[in-house]
Each structure stands twice: as C-alpha cells, then as structure tokens.
Coordinates of N, CA and C in Angstrom, one line a residue:
M57 N 127.4 135.8 37.8 CA 127.2 136.5 39.1 C 125.9 136.0 39.7
M58 N 124.8 135.9 38.9 CA 123.6 135.4 39.4 C 123.7 134.0 39.9
R59 N 124.5 133.1 39.3 CA 124.6 131.8 39.7 C 125.3 131.7 41.1
L60 N 126.3 132.6 41.3 CA 127.0 132.7 42.6 C 126.0 133.1 43.7
A61 N 125.2 134.0 43.4 CA 124.2 134.5 44.4 C 123.2 133.4 44.8
A62 N 122.8 132.6 43.7 CA 121.9 131.5 44.0 C 122.6 130.4 44.8
L63 N 123.8 130.1 44.4 CA 124.6 129.1 45.2 C 124.8 129.6 46.6
A64 N 125.1 130.8 46.8 CA 125.3 131.3 48.2 C 124.0 131.2 49.0
L65 N 122.8 131.3 48.4 CA 121.6 131.1 49.1 C 121.3 129.6 49.4
L66 N 121.7 128.7 48.5 CA 121.4 127.3 48.7 C 122.3 126.6 49.7
L67 N 123.6 127.1 49.8 CA 124.5 126.4 50.7 C 124.0 126.5 52.2
P68 N 123.6 127.6 52.7 CA 123.1 127.6 54.1 C 121.9 126.7 54.3
M69 N 121.0 126.6 53.2 CA 119.8 125.8 53.3 C 120.2 124.3 53.4
A70 N 121.2 123.9 52.6 CA 121.7 122.5 52.6 C 122.3 122.2 53.9
A71 N 123.1 123.1 54.4 CA 123.7 122.9 55.7 C 122.6 122.7 56.8
M72 N 121.6 123.6 56.8 CA 120.5 123.5 57.7 C 119.8 122.2 57.6
A73 N 119.5 121.7 56.4 CA 118.8 120.4 56.2 C 119.7 119.3 56.8
Q74 N 121.0 119.3 56.6 CA 121.8 118.3 57.2 C 121.9 118.3 58.7
S75 N 121.8 119.5 59.3 CA 121.9 119.6 60.7 C 120.6 119.1 61.4
Q76 N 119.5 118.9 60.6 CA 118.3 118.4 61.2 C 118.1 116.9 61.0
D77 N 119.2 116.2 60.6 CA 119.2 114.7 60.5 C 119.1 114.1 61.8
W78 N 118.4 112.9 61.9 CA 118.3 112.1 63.1 C 119.1 110.8 62.8
L79 N 119.7 110.3 63.9 CA 120.5 109.1 63.8 C 119.7 107.9 64.4
P80 N 119.5 106.8 63.6 CA 118.8 105.7 64.2 C 119.6 105.0 65.3
K81 N 118.9 104.6 66.3 CA 119.5 103.9 67.5 C 118.8 102.6 67.7
G82 N 119.4 101.8 68.5 CA 118.9 100.4 68.8 C 118.0 100.2 70.0
Q83 N 118.0 101.2 70.9 CA 117.3 101.1 72.1 C 116.7 102.4 72.6
A84 N 115.4 102.3 73.1 CA 114.7 103.4 73.7 C 114.8 103.4 75.2
E85 N 115.0 104.5 75.8 CA 115.0 104.6 77.3 C 113.7 105.3 77.6
L86 N 112.8 104.7 78.3 CA 111.4 105.2 78.5 C 111.2 105.3 80.0
Q87 N 110.5 106.4 80.4 CA 110.1 106.5 81.8 C 108.6 106.2 81.9
L88 N 108.3 105.3 82.8 CA 106.9 105.0 83.1 C 106.5 105.3 84.5
L89 N 105.3 105.8 84.6 CA 104.8 106.1 86.0 C 103.5 105.3 86.1
D90 N 103.4 104.6 87.2 CA 102.2 103.9 87.6 C 101.5 104.9 88.6
K91 N 100.4 105.4 88.1 CA 99.7 106.5 88.9 C 99.1 105.9 90.1
V92 N 98.8 104.7 90.2 CA 98.1 104.1 91.4 C 99.2 103.9 92.5
T93 N 100.3 103.4 92.2 CA 101.3 103.2 93.2 C 102.4 104.3 93.3
A94 N 102.3 105.2 92.4 CA 103.3 106.3 92.3 C 104.7 105.8 92.1
R95 N 104.8 104.7 91.5 CA 106.1 104.1 91.1 C 106.6 104.6 89.8
V96 N 107.8 105.1 89.8 CA 108.4 105.6 88.5 C 109.5 104.6 88.1
S97 N 109.5 104.1 86.9 CA 110.5 103.1 86.4 C 111.1 103.6 85.1
V98 N 112.3 103.2 84.9 CA 113.0 103.5 83.6 C 113.1 102.1 82.9
L99 N 112.6 102.1 81.7 CA 112.5 100.9 80.9 C 113.4 101.0 79.7
R100 N 114.3 100.1 79.5 CA 115.1 100.1 78.3 C 114.5 99.1 77.3
A101 N 114.0 99.6 76.2 CA 113.3 98.7 75.3 C 114.0 98.7 73.9
P102 N 114.5 97.5 73.5 CA 115.1 97.4 72.2 C 114.2 97.6 71.1
V103 N 114.7 98.2 70.0 CA 113.9 98.5 68.8 C 113.5 97.1 68.2
G104 N 112.2 97.0 67.9 CA 111.7 95.8 67.3 C 111.2 94.7 68.2
Q105 N 111.4 94.9 69.5 CA 110.9 93.9 70.5 C 109.9 94.4 71.4
A106 N 109.0 93.6 71.8 CA 107.9 94.0 72.8 C 108.5 93.9 74.2
T107 N 108.2 94.9 75.0 CA 108.6 94.9 76.4 C 107.4 95.2 77.3
Q108 N 107.3 94.5 78.4 CA 106.2 94.5 79.3 C 106.4 95.5 80.5
F109 N 105.4 96.2 80.8 CA 105.4 97.0 82.1 C 103.9 97.0 82.6
G110 N 103.7 96.3 83.7 CA 102.4 96.1 84.2 C 101.5 95.5 83.2
T111 N 100.4 96.1 82.9 CA 99.5 95.5 81.8 C 99.8 96.1 80.4
L112 N 100.8 96.9 80.3 CA 101.2 97.5 79.0 C 102.2 96.6 78.3
T113 N 102.1 96.6 77.0 CA 103.1 96.0 76.2 C 103.6 97.1 75.3
V114 N 104.9 97.5 75.3 CA 105.4 98.6 74.5 C 106.4 98.0 73.5
K115 N 106.1 98.3 72.2 CA 106.9 97.9 71.1 C 107.5 99.2 70.5
V116 N 108.8 99.3 70.5 CA 109.5 100.4 69.9 C 109.8 100.0 68.4
A117 N 109.1 100.7 67.5 CA 109.3 100.4 66.1 C 110.6 101.2 65.5
A118 N 110.9 102.3 66.1 CA 112.0 103.1 65.7 C 112.4 104.1 66.8
C119 N 113.7 104.3 66.9 CA 114.2 105.3 67.9 C 115.3 106.0 67.3
N120 N 115.2 107.4 67.3 CA 116.2 108.2 66.6 C 116.6 109.3 67.6
A121 N 117.9 109.7 67.5 CA 118.5 110.7 68.3 C 119.2 111.8 67.4
R122 N 119.3 112.9 68.0 CA 120.0 114.0 67.3 C 121.5 113.7 67.3
P123 N 122.3 114.1 66.3 CA 123.7 114.0 66.2 C 124.4 114.6 67.5
P124 N 125.5 114.2 67.9 CA 126.2 114.7 69.1 C 126.5 116.2 69.1
D125 N 126.6 116.8 67.9 CA 126.9 118.2 67.8 C 125.6 119.1 67.7
E126 N 124.5 118.5 67.9 CA 123.2 119.2 67.9 C 122.6 119.3 69.3
V127 N 121.6 120.0 69.5 CA 120.8 120.1 70.8 C 120.3 118.7 71.0
P128 N 120.5 118.1 72.2 CA 120.1 116.7 72.4 C 118.5 116.6 72.3
D129 N 118.1 115.5 71.7 CA 116.7 115.2 71.6 C 116.6 113.8 71.1
A130 N 115.5 113.2 71.3 CA 115.2 111.8 70.9 C 113.7 111.7 70.5
A131 N 113.5 110.8 69.6 CA 112.1 110.6 69.1 C 111.9 109.1 68.9
A132 N 110.9 108.5 69.4 CA 110.6 107.1 69.2 C 109.2 106.9 68.7
F133 N 109.1 105.9 67.8 CA 107.8 105.5 67.3 C 107.3 104.3 68.1
L134 N 106.3 104.5 68.9 CA 105.9 103.4 69.9 C 104.5 102.9 69.5
E135 N 104.3 101.6 69.8 CA 103.0 100.9 69.7 C 102.8 100.3 71.1
V136 N 101.8 100.9 71.7 CA 101.5 100.5 73.1 C 100.1 99.8 73.2
S137 N 100.0 98.7 73.8 CA 98.8 98.0 74.0 C 98.6 97.7 75.5
D138 N 97.3 97.5 75.9 CA 97.0 97.2 77.3 C 96.2 95.9 77.3
S139 N 96.7 94.9 78.1 CA 96.1 93.6 78.1 C 94.8 93.6 78.8
R140 N 94.4 94.6 79.6 CA 93.2 94.7 80.3 C 92.0 95.0 79.4
R141 N 92.3 95.6 78.2 CA 91.2 96.0 77.3 C 90.8 94.8 76.5
A142 N 89.6 94.9 76.0 CA 88.9 93.8 75.2 C 89.8 93.5 73.9
A143 N 89.7 92.3 73.5 CA 90.4 91.9 72.3 C 90.0 92.7 71.1
G144 N 90.9 93.1 70.3 CA 90.6 94.0 69.2 C 90.7 95.5 69.5
F145 N 90.7 95.8 70.8 CA 90.7 97.2 71.3 C 91.9 97.4 72.3
Q146 N 92.9 96.6 72.2 CA 94.0 96.7 73.2 C 95.0 97.8 72.9
E147 N 95.1 98.3 71.6 CA 96.0 99.3 71.3 C 95.6 100.6 72.0
V148 N 96.5 101.2 72.8 CA 96.1 102.5 73.5 C 97.0 103.7 72.9
F149 N 98.0 103.4 72.2 CA 98.8 104.5 71.6 C 99.6 103.9 70.5
R150 N 99.7 104.7 69.4 CA 100.6 104.4 68.3 C 101.0 105.7 67.6
G151 N 102.3 106.0 67.7 CA 102.8 107.2 67.1 C 104.2 107.6 67.6
W152 N 104.6 108.8 67.2 CA 105.9 109.3 67.7 C 105.8 110.0 69.0
M153 N 106.8 109.8 69.8 CA 106.9 110.6 71.1 C 108.3 111.2 71.0
F154 N 108.4 112.5 71.5 CA 109.6 113.3 71.5 C 110.0 113.6 72.9
A155 N 111.3 113.4 73.2 CA 111.9 113.6 74.6 C 111.7 115.0 75.0
N156 N 112.0 116.0 74.1 CA 112.0 117.4 74.4 C 110.6 118.0 74.4
A157 N 109.6 117.3 73.9 CA 108.3 117.8 73.8 C 107.3 116.7 74.1
P158 N 107.2 116.2 75.4 CA 106.4 115.1 75.7 C 104.9 115.4 75.6
G159 N 104.5 116.7 75.6 CA 103.1 117.0 75.5 C 102.6 117.0 74.1
V160 N 103.4 117.0 73.1 CA 103.0 117.0 71.7 C 102.2 115.7 71.4
S161 N 102.7 114.6 71.8 CA 102.1 113.3 71.5 C 102.3 112.4 72.7
M162 N 101.2 112.2 73.4 CA 101.4 111.4 74.7 C 100.3 110.3 74.8
L163 N 100.7 109.4 75.7 CA 99.8 108.3 76.0 C 98.7 108.8 77.0
E164 N 97.5 108.6 76.6 CA 96.4 109.0 77.6 C 95.9 107.7 78.1
H165 N 96.2 107.4 79.4 CA 95.9 106.1 80.0 C 95.5 106.4 81.5
P166 N 94.5 105.8 82.0 CA 94.1 106.0 83.4 C 95.1 105.6 84.5
V167 N 95.9 104.6 84.2 CA 96.8 104.1 85.2 C 98.3 104.5 84.9
Y168 N 98.7 104.6 83.6 CA 100.1 104.8 83.3 C 100.4 106.1 82.6
D169 N 101.5 106.7 82.8 CA 102.1 107.7 82.0 C 103.4 107.2 81.4
L170 N 103.7 107.6 80.2 CA 104.9 107.1 79.5 C 105.5 108.2 78.8
R171 N 106.9 108.3 78.9 CA 107.6 109.3 78.1 C 108.9 108.8 77.7
V172 N 109.4 109.4 76.5 CA 110.7 109.0 76.0 C 111.8 109.8 76.7
L173 N 112.8 109.2 77.2 CA 113.9 109.9 77.8 C 115.1 110.1 76.8
D174 N 115.4 109.0 76.1 CA 116.6 109.0 75.2 C 116.5 107.8 74.3
C175 N 117.3 107.9 73.2 CA 117.6 106.7 72.3 C 119.1 106.4 72.3
K176 N 119.4 105.2 72.5 CA 120.8 104.8 72.6 C 121.2 103.7 71.7

C-alpha cells in the first residue's frame, strides 16, 4: 500500500518534468531595434553561425522551443559582440534570452535593442 502511495506521488512529478522539456531548433528569430534610426528588423540567425546587424555580430549557440502542446516560448543562448569596441572588449552580451521574459536577461547597448522572438 505504501509503495502505491509513493508511486502515485512520483507519477505526476515525472509528467511535470517531461512537460518542461525544451526542443532544440536550428534557427533563432530575433528582433533588433536601431535606437538611432528607429528601424526595427527581424533577423533569422542559424545556430552556430555568426550573423551581422549594423556593428553587432550575433552568434546563436543554442535555440530551444517548447513542445507544440505547451505554452509557446523560446530561449536562445547568444554571444553578441560590437565591432566599434576596442579589441578584447568587443563582447557586449553572452547568455540566455527568453522570448516570454525579455527583461530577465537583456542586451544593454546604447544603440541597439535585441530580443528573441522564436526558435524554428
């Protein structure tokens, strides 16, 4: 009887852990804002390749999305550098960005804003 009760408690926890899985994708869809010109652009950046936008170089190291039966969300690990900065100090952002929570981890740059829209 005790084993059945323990099993009954573990099954919902296992199901919850599975529901929080992320699916790796091959391309990040990013929204970039040039604050000087007020130009908004959507950039499709393949995972593992560097992509240019203005003086920024964006490399997507990973891009993951929620399964189709979950609440839509995307997370991308980005490495962003700025060619205008001195050699050795060009990296301006390195970390995870989340589509549904852009304020959690964001690029702080005087000219550009960047956010993850989706992973495809």
